[in-house]
Amino acid sequence: MQFPNLQNLPFRPSLHAINMLLDSTADEFAGRHLYEIAMTTLQPVNPKPFLNGLTGKPVVCKLKWGMEYKGYLVSVDGYMNLQLANAEEYIDGRHTGDVGEVLIRCNNVLWVGGAEESSEMQH
């Protein structure tokens, strides 16, 4: 059984949630979704250190309007506006194009998390 990568989640599941997963049988795990368990036992994460720790790394940023942008986090300011480089736009999970360098205003962001580096992002 392969567990999802917990380091790329935009939240930190509690030790209790992780233990619930590890104590589950394969059948029980199949009926439980990691996010569902983790969402009920979240531990707060300080957003500024979290975002500063993602600087220079690949991230995914979901906007309130449904679009997602994947790219390298270049910088974050005090308002939590985000600057991404080599960004790609996704609408409804479909790659709609490379947008290059973008600035995302803070009030549009639904969530931000670490992303796996795709071969598309490297060019």
One Martini backbone bead per residue (centre of mass of N, CA, C, O) as a GRO file, in nm:
protein
  123
    1MET     BB    1   0.096   0.037   0.023
    2GLN     BB    2   0.044   0.376  -0.074
    3PHE     BB    3   0.128   0.679   0.047
    4PRO     BB    4   0.097   0.988   0.061
    5ASN     BB    5   0.255   1.289   0.034
    6LEU     BB    6   0.286   1.496   0.319
    7GLN     BB    7   0.477   1.745   0.224
    8ASN     BB    8   0.259   1.867  -0.011
    9LEU     BB    9   0.073   1.979   0.180
   10PRO     BB   10  -0.125   2.268   0.287
   11PHE     BB   11  -0.097   2.086   0.545
   12ARG     BB   12  -0.082   1.947   0.884
   13PRO     BB   13  -0.103   1.656   1.002
   14SER     BB   14  -0.164   1.489   1.263
   15LEU     BB   15  -0.060   1.233   1.453
   16HIS     BB   16  -0.340   1.107   1.479
   17ALA     BB   17  -0.397   1.078   1.174
   18ILE     BB   18  -0.154   0.901   1.107
   19ASN     BB   19  -0.222   0.670   1.304
   20MET     BB   20  -0.491   0.596   1.175
   21LEU     BB   21  -0.360   0.498   0.911
   22LEU     BB   22  -0.155   0.287   1.029
   23ASP     BB   23  -0.396   0.119   1.186
   24SER     BB   24  -0.504   0.039   0.925
   25THR     BB   25  -0.640  -0.139   0.708
   26ALA     BB   26  -0.676  -0.171   0.380
   27ASP     BB   27  -0.987  -0.147   0.386
   28GLU     BB   28  -1.004   0.102   0.566
   29PHE     BB   29  -0.830   0.286   0.389
   30ALA     BB   30  -1.010   0.278   0.135
   31GLY     BB   31  -1.248   0.432   0.305
   32ARG     BB   32  -1.023   0.643   0.350
   33HIS     BB   33  -0.932   0.977   0.342
   34LEU     BB   34  -0.675   1.169   0.414
   35TYR     BB   35  -0.816   1.447   0.413
   36GLU     BB   36  -1.051   1.373   0.597
   37ILE     BB   37  -0.877   1.313   0.844
   38ALA     BB   38  -0.701   1.572   0.851
   39MET     BB   39  -0.935   1.786   0.864
   40THR     BB   40  -1.022   1.690   1.163
   41THR     BB   41  -0.682   1.719   1.254
   42LEU     BB   42  -0.561   1.999   1.252
   43GLN     BB   43  -0.266   2.195   1.231
   44PRO     BB   44  -0.136   2.481   1.264
   45VAL     BB   45   0.008   2.717   1.026
   46ASN     BB   46   0.241   2.943   0.967
   47PRO     BB   47   0.237   3.121   0.676
   48LYS     BB   48   0.508   3.272   0.643
   49PRO     BB   49   0.712   3.039   0.691
   50PHE     BB   50   0.588   2.853   0.484
   51LEU     BB   51   0.637   3.036   0.233
   52ASN     BB   52   0.941   3.085   0.276
   53GLY     BB   53   1.006   2.770   0.247
   54LEU     BB   54   0.904   2.777  -0.073
   55THR     BB   55   1.125   2.932  -0.176
   56GLY     BB   56   1.241   2.803  -0.489
   57LYS     BB   57   0.992   2.622  -0.522
   58PRO     BB   58   0.755   2.417  -0.612
   59VAL     BB   59   0.415   2.525  -0.683
   60VAL     BB   60   0.068   2.550  -0.588
   61CYS     BB   61  -0.206   2.770  -0.697
   62LYS     BB   62  -0.525   2.835  -0.577
   63LEU     BB   63  -0.804   2.987  -0.684
   64LYS     BB   64  -1.123   3.100  -0.625
   65TRP     BB   65  -1.192   3.056  -0.953
   66GLY     BB   66  -1.018   2.757  -1.018
   67MET     BB   67  -0.746   2.819  -1.078
   68GLU     BB   68  -0.411   2.703  -1.160
   69TYR     BB   69  -0.067   2.745  -1.042
   70LYS     BB   70   0.251   2.643  -1.171
   71GLY     BB   71   0.563   2.702  -0.991
   72TYR     BB   72   0.809   2.921  -0.888
   73LEU     BB   73   0.886   3.062  -0.591
   74VAL     BB   74   1.020   3.379  -0.558
   75SER     BB   75   0.799   3.556  -0.385
   76VAL     BB   76   0.701   3.725  -0.072
   77ASP     BB   77   0.501   3.937   0.093
   78GLY     BB   78   0.336   4.087   0.359
   79TYR     BB   79   0.050   4.017   0.201
   80MET     BB   80   0.093   3.749   0.020
   81ASN     BB   81   0.210   3.791  -0.239
   82LEU     BB   82   0.281   3.622  -0.552
   83GLN     BB   83   0.579   3.497  -0.718
   84LEU     BB   84   0.608   3.340  -1.037
   85ALA     BB   85   0.793   3.102  -1.218
   86ASN     BB   86   0.726   2.908  -1.476
   87ALA     BB   87   0.425   2.923  -1.532
   88GLU     BB   88   0.116   2.736  -1.511
   89GLU     BB   89  -0.204   2.677  -1.646
   90TYR     BB   90  -0.510   2.557  -1.481
   91ILE     BB   91  -0.825   2.421  -1.601
   92ASP     BB   92  -0.984   2.167  -1.483
   93GLY     BB   93  -0.687   2.013  -1.496
   94ARG     BB   94  -0.605   2.173  -1.757
   95HIS     BB   95  -0.367   2.261  -1.971
   96THR     BB   96  -0.350   2.609  -2.106
   97GLY     BB   97  -0.053   2.719  -2.030
   98ASP     BB   98   0.214   2.930  -2.053
   99VAL     BB   99   0.297   3.232  -1.840
  100GLY     BB  100   0.544   3.246  -1.661
  101GLU     BB  101   0.546   3.542  -1.509
  102VAL     BB  102   0.375   3.596  -1.191
  103LEU     BB  103   0.122   3.789  -1.015
  104ILE     BB  104  -0.044   3.720  -0.706
  105ARG     BB  105  -0.301   3.824  -0.544
  106CYS     BB  106  -0.394   3.753  -0.228
  107ASN     BB  107  -0.725   3.765  -0.259
  108ASN     BB  108  -0.721   3.505  -0.477
  109VAL     BB  109  -0.632   3.297  -0.267
  110LEU     BB  110  -0.694   2.976  -0.141
  111TRP     BB  111  -0.415   2.805  -0.199
  112VAL     BB  112  -0.089   2.671  -0.089
  113GLY     BB  113   0.163   2.442  -0.226
  114GLY     BB  114   0.351   2.197  -0.277
  115ALA     BB  115   0.527   2.060  -0.564
  116GLU     BB  116   0.587   1.867  -0.808
  117GLU     BB  117   0.826   1.826  -1.042
  118SER     BB  118   0.789   1.890  -1.366
  119SER     BB  119   0.891   1.874  -1.690
  120GLU     BB  120   0.749   2.140  -1.778
  121MET     BB  121   0.879   2.336  -1.554
  122GLN     BB  122   1.192   2.316  -1.659
  123HIS     BB  123   1.176   2.517  -1.927
   0.00000   0.00000   0.00000
